[in-house]
Short mmCIF file of N, CA, C and O in Angstrom, two decimals:
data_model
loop_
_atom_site.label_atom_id
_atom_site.label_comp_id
_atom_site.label_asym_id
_atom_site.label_seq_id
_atom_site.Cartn_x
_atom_site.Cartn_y
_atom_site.Cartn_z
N UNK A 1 43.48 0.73 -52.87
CA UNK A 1 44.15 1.25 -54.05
C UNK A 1 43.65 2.68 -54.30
O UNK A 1 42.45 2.82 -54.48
N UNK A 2 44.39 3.67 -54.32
CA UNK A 2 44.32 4.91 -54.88
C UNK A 2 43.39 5.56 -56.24
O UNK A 2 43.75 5.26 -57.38
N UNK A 3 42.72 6.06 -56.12
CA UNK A 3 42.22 6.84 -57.64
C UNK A 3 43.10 8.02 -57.70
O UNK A 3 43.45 8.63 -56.69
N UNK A 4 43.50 8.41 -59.15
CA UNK A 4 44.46 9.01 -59.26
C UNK A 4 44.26 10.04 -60.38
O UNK A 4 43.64 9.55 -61.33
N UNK A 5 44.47 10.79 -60.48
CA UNK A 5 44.40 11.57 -62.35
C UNK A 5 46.26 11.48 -62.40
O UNK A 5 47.10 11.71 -61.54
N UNK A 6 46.38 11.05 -63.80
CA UNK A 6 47.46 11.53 -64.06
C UNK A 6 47.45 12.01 -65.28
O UNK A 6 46.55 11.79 -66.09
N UNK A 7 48.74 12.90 -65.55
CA UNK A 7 48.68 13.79 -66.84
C UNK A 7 50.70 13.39 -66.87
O UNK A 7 51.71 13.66 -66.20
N UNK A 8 50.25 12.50 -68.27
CA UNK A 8 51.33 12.41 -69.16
C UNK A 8 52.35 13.39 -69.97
O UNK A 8 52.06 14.59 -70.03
N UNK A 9 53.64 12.86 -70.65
CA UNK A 9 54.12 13.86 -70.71
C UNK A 9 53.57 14.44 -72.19
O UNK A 9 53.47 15.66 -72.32
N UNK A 10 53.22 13.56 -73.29
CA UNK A 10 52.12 13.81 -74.04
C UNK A 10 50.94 14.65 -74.27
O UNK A 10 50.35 14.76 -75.34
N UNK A 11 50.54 15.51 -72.62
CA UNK A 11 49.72 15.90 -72.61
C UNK A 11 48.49 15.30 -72.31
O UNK A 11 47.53 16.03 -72.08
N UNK A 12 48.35 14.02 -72.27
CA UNK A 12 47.21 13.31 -71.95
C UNK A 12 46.70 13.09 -70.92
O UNK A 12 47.53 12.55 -70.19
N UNK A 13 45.50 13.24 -70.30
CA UNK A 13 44.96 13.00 -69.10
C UNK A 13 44.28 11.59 -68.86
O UNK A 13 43.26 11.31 -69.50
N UNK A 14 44.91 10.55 -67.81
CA UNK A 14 43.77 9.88 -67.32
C UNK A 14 43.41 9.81 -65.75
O UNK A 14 44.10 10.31 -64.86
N UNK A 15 42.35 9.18 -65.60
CA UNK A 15 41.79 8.65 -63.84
C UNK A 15 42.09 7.57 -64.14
O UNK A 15 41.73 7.09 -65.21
N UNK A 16 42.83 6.91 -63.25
CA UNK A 16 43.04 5.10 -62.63
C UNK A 16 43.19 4.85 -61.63
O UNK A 16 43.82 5.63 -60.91
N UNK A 17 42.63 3.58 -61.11
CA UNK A 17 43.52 2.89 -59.67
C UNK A 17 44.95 2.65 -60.30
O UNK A 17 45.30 1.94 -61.25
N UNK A 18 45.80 3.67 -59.26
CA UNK A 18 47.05 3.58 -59.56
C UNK A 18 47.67 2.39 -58.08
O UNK A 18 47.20 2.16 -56.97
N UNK A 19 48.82 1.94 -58.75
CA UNK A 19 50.05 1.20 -58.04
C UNK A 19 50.81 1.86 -58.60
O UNK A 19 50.77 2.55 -59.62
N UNK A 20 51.96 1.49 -57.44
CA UNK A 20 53.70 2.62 -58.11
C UNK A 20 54.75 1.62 -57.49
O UNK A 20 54.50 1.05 -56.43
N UNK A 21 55.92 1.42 -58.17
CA UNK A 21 57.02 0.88 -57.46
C UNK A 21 58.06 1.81 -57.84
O UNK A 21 57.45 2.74 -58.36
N UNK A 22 59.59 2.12 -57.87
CA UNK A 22 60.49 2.36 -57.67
C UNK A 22 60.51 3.18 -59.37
O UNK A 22 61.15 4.23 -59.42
N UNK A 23 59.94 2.78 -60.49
CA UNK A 23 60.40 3.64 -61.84
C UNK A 23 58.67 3.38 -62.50
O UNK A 23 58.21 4.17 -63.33
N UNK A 24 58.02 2.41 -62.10
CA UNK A 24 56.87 2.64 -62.99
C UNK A 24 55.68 2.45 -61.84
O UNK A 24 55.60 1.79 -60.80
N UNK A 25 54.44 3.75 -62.86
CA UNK A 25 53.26 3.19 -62.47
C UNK A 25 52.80 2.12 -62.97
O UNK A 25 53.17 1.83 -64.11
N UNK A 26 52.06 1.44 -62.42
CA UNK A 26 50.75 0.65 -62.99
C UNK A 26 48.64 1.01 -62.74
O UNK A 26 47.78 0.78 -61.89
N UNK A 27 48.73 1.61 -63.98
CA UNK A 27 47.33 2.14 -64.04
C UNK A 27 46.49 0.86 -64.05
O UNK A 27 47.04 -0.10 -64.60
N UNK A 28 45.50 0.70 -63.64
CA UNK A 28 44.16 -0.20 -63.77
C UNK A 28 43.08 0.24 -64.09
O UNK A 28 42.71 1.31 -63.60
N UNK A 29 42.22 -0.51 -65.08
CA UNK A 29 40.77 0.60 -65.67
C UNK A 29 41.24 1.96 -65.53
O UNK A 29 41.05 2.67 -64.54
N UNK A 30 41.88 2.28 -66.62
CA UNK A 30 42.38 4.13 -66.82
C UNK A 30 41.47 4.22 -67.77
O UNK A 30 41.23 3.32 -68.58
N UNK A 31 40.87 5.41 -67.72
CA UNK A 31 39.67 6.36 -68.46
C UNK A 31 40.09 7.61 -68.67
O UNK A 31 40.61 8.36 -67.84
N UNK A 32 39.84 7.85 -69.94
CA UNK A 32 39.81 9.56 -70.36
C UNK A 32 38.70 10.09 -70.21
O UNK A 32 37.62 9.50 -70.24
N UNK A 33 38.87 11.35 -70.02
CA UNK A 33 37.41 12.08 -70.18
C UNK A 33 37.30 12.87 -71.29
O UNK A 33 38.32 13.41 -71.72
N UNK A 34 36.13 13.05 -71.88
CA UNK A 34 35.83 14.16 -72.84
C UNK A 34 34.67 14.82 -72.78
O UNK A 34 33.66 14.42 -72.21
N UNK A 35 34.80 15.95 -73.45
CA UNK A 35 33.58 16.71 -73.54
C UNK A 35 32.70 16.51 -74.41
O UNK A 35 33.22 16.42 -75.52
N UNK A 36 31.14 16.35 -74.43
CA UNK A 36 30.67 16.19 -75.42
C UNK A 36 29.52 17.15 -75.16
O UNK A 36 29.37 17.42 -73.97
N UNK A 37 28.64 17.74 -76.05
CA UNK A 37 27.20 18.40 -75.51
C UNK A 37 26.24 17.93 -74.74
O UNK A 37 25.23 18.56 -74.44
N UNK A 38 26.66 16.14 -74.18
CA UNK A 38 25.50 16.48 -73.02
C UNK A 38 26.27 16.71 -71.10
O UNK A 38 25.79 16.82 -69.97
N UNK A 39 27.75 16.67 -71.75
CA UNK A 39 28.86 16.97 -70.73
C UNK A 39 30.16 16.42 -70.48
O UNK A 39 31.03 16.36 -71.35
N UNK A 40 30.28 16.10 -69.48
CA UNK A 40 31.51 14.83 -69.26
C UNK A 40 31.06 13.79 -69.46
O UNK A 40 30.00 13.52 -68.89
N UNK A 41 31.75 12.71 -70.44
CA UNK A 41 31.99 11.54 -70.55
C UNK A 41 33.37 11.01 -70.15
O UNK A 41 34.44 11.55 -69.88
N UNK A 42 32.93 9.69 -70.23
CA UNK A 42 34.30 9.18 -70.13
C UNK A 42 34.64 7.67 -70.99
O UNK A 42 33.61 7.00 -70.97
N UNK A 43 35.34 7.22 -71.45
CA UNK A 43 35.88 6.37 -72.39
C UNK A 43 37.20 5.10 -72.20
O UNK A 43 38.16 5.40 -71.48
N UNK A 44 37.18 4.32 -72.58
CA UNK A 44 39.03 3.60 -71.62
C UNK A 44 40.23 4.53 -72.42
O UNK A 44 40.07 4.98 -73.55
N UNK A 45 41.13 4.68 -71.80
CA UNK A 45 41.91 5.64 -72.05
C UNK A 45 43.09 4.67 -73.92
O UNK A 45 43.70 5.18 -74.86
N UNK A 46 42.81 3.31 -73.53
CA UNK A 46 43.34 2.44 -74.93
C UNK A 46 42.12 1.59 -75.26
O UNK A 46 42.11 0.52 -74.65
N UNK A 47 41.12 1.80 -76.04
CA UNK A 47 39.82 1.66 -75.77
C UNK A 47 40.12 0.17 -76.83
O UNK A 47 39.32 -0.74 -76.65
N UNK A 48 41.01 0.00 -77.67
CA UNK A 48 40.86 -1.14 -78.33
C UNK A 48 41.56 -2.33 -77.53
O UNK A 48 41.53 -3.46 -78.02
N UNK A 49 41.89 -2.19 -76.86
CA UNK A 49 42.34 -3.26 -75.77
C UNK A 49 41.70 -4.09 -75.21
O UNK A 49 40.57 -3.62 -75.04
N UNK A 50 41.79 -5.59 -74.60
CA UNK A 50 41.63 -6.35 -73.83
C UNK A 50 41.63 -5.94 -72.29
O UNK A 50 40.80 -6.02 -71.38
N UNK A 51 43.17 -5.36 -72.42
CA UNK A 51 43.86 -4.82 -71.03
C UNK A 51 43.12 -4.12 -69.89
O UNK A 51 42.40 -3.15 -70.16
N UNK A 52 43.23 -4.53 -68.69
CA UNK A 52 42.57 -3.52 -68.76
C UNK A 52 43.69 -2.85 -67.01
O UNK A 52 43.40 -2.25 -65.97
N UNK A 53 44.88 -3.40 -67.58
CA UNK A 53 46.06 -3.33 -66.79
C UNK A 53 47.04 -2.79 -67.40
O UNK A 53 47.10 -3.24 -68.54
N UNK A 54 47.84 -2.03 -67.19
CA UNK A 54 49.37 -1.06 -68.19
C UNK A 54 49.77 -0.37 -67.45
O UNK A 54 49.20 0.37 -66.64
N UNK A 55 51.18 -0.62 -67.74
CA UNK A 55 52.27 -0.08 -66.97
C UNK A 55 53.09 1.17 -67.64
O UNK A 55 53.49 1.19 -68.80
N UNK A 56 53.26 2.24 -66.64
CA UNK A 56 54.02 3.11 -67.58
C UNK A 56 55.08 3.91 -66.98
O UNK A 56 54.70 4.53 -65.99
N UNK A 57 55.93 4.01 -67.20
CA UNK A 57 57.61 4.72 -66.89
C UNK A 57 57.46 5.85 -66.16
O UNK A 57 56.84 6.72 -66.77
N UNK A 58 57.84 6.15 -65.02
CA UNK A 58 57.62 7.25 -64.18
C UNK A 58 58.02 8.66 -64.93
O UNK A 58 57.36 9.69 -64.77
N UNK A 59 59.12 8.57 -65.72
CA UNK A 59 59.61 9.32 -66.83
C UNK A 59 58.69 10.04 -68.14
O UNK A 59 58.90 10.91 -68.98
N UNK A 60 57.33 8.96 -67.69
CA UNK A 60 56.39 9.86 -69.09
C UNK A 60 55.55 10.50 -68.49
O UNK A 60 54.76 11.14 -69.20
N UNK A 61 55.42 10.58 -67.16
CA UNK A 61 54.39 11.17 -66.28
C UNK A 61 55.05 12.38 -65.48
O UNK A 61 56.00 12.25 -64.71
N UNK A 62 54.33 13.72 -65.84
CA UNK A 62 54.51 14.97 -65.43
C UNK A 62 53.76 15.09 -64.24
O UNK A 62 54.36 15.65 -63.33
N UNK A 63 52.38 14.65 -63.97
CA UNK A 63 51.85 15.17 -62.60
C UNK A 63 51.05 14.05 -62.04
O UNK A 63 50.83 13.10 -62.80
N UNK A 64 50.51 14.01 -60.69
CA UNK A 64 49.94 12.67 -60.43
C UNK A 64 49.58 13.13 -59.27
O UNK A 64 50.27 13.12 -58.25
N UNK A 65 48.05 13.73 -59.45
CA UNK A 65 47.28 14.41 -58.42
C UNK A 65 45.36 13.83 -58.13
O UNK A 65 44.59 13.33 -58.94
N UNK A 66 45.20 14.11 -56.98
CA UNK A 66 44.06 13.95 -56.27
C UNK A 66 42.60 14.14 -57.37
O UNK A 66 42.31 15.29 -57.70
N UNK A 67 41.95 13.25 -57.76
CA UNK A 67 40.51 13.95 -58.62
C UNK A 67 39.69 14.49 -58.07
O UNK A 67 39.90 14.51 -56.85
N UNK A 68 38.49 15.14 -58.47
CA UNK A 68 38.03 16.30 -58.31
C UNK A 68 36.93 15.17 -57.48
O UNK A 68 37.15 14.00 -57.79
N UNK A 69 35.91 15.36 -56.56
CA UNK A 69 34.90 14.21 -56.01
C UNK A 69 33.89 14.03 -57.17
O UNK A 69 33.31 12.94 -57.21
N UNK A 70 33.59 15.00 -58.16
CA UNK A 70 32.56 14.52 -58.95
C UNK A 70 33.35 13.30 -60.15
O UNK A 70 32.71 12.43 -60.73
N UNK A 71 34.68 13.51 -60.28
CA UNK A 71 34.98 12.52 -61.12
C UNK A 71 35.02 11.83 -60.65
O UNK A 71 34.51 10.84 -61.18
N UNK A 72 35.70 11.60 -59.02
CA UNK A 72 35.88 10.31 -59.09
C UNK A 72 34.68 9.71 -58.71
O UNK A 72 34.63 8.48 -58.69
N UNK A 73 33.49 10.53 -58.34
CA UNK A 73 32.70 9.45 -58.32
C UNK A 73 31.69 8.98 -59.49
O UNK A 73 30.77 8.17 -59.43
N UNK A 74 32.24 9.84 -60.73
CA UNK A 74 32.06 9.02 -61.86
C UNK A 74 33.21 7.40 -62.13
O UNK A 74 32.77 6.27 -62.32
N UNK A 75 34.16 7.65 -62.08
CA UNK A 75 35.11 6.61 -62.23
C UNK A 75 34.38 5.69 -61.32
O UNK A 75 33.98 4.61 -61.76
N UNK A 76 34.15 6.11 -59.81
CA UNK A 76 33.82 5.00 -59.03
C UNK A 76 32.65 3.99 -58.94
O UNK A 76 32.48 3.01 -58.21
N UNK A 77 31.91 4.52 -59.93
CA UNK A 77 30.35 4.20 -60.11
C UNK A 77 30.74 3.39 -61.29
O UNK A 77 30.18 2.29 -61.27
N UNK A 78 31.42 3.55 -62.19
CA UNK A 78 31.73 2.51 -62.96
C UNK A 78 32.73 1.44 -63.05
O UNK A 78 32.45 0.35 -63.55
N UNK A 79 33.92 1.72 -62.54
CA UNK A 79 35.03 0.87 -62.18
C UNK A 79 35.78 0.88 -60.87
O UNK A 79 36.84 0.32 -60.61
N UNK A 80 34.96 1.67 -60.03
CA UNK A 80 35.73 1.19 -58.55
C UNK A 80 35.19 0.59 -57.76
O UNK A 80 34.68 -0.51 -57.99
N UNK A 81 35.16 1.29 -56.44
CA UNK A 81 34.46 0.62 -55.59
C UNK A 81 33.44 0.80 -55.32
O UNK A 81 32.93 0.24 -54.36
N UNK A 82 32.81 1.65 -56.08
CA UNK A 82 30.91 2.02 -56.19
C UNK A 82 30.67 2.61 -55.27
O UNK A 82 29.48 2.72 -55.01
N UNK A 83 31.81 3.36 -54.23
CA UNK A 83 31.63 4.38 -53.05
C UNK A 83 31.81 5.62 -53.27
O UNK A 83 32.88 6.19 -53.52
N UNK A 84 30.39 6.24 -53.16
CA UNK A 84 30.32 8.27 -53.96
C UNK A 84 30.66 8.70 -52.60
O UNK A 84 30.34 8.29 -51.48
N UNK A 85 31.47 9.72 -53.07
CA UNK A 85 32.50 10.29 -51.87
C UNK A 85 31.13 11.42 -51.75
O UNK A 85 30.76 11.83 -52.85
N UNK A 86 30.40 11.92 -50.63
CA UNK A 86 29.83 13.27 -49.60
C UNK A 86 30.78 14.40 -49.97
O UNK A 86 31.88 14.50 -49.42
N UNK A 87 30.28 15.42 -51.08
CA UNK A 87 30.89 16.98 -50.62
C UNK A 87 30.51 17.36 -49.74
O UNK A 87 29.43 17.04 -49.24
N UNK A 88 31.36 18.20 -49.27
CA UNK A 88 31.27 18.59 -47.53
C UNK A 88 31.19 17.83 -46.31
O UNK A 88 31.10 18.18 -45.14
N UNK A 89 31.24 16.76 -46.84
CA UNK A 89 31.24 16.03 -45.44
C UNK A 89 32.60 16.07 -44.67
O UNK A 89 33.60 15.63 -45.24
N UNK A 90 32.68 16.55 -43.47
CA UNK A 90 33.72 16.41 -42.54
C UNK A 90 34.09 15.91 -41.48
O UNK A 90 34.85 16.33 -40.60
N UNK A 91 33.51 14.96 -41.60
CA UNK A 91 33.73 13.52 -40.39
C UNK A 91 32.76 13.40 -39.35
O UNK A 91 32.34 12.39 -38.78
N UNK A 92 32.38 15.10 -39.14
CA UNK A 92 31.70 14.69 -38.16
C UNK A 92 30.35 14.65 -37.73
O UNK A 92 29.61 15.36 -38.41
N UNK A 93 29.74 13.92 -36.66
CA UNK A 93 28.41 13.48 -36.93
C UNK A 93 27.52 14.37 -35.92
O UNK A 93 27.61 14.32 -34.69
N UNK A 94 26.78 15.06 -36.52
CA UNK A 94 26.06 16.11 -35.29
C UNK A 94 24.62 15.35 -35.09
O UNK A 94 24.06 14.48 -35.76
N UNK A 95 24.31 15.95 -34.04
CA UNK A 95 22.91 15.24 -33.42
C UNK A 95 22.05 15.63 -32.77
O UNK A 95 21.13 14.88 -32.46
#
């Protein structure tokens, strides 16, 4: 499953494991981020919810692009697959 940022038409930003079919996404554990003074945080993007699954209309979503490696390996350390992506790493293995 994909990690994803998307930015609504609202203006709102989240990171989720995204799914997509034919008119809607389906976000999973979606998180906002915010700024606070000791830096990035992050929060559930419908924090009074149970859910932790929602579906939303391809129609409210303006962009749906790649996260940056430090987020996602914030997202991933808490709700993915607990695998921190290597900056700079490029496949290959010297020796």
């Amino acid at each position: 499953m994909d990690i994803k940022v998307l930015k609504l038409v609202t203006g709102e930003e989240m990171i989720a494991q995204l799914e997509s079919d034919i008119t809607t996404y389906t976000v999973i554990k979606p998180q906002k981020f915010i700024m606070t003074q000791e830096g990035i945080a992050s929060m559930p993007f419908i924090p009074f919810s149970k859910d932790e699954k929602f579906t939303i209309q391809k129609s409210h979503v303006l962009v749906v692009c790649e996260p940056e490696d430090d987020i996602k390996n914030v997202y991933n350390s808490k709700h993915g697959s607990g695998v921190i992506v290597a900056k700079g790493f490029n496949g290959i293995i010297q020796g």
